[in-house]
């Protein structure tokens, strides 16, 4: 699910770490 914590260039959406 999208997150403000980071960003995944491959998926073009936020990511959680």
Tab-separated table of N, CA and C in Angstrom:
chain	number	residue	atom	x	y	z
A	1	UNK	N	0.850	-1.211	0.000
A	1	UNK	CA	0.000	0.000	0.000
A	1	UNK	C	0.873	1.244	0.000
A	2	UNK	N	0.394	2.324	-0.634
A	2	UNK	CA	1.167	3.569	-0.687
A	2	UNK	C	1.481	4.109	0.701
A	3	UNK	N	2.639	4.725	0.828
A	3	UNK	CA	3.056	5.288	2.111
A	3	UNK	C	3.872	6.550	1.883
A	4	UNK	N	3.860	7.438	2.859
A	4	UNK	CA	4.630	8.666	2.758
A	4	UNK	C	6.068	8.463	3.202
A	5	UNK	N	6.362	7.254	3.722
A	5	UNK	CA	7.682	7.000	4.281
A	5	UNK	C	8.764	6.996	3.197
A	6	UNK	N	8.419	6.514	2.026
A	6	UNK	CA	9.416	6.431	0.974
A	6	UNK	C	8.768	6.349	-0.393
A	7	UNK	N	9.573	6.084	-1.429
A	7	UNK	CA	9.035	6.009	-2.778
A	7	UNK	C	9.775	4.951	-3.582
A	8	UNK	N	9.009	4.175	-4.306
A	8	UNK	CA	9.581	3.117	-5.114
A	8	UNK	C	9.500	3.511	-6.587
A	9	UNK	N	10.643	3.780	-7.209
A	9	UNK	CA	10.669	4.210	-8.600
A	9	UNK	C	10.175	3.123	-9.546
A	10	UNK	N	10.361	1.851	-9.182
A	10	UNK	CA	9.949	0.751	-10.045
A	10	UNK	C	8.430	0.654	-10.107
A	11	UNK	N	7.784	0.839	-8.967
A	11	UNK	CA	6.339	0.721	-8.921
A	11	UNK	C	5.662	2.080	-9.073
A	12	UNK	N	6.444	3.147	-8.861
A	12	UNK	CA	5.868	4.487	-8.987
A	12	UNK	C	4.879	4.781	-7.880
A	13	UNK	N	5.146	4.250	-6.695
A	13	UNK	CA	4.235	4.451	-5.585
A	13	UNK	C	5.015	4.420	-4.269
A	14	UNK	N	4.363	4.849	-3.211
A	14	UNK	CA	5.025	4.851	-1.904
A	14	UNK	C	5.289	3.436	-1.415
A	15	UNK	N	6.223	3.309	-0.506
A	15	UNK	CA	6.521	2.000	0.059
A	15	UNK	C	6.814	2.140	1.547
A	16	UNK	N	6.687	1.054	2.270
A	16	UNK	CA	7.012	1.043	3.696
A	16	UNK	C	8.312	0.285	3.915
A	17	UNK	N	9.124	0.742	4.836
A	17	UNK	CA	10.419	0.101	5.071
A	17	UNK	C	10.432	-0.616	6.416
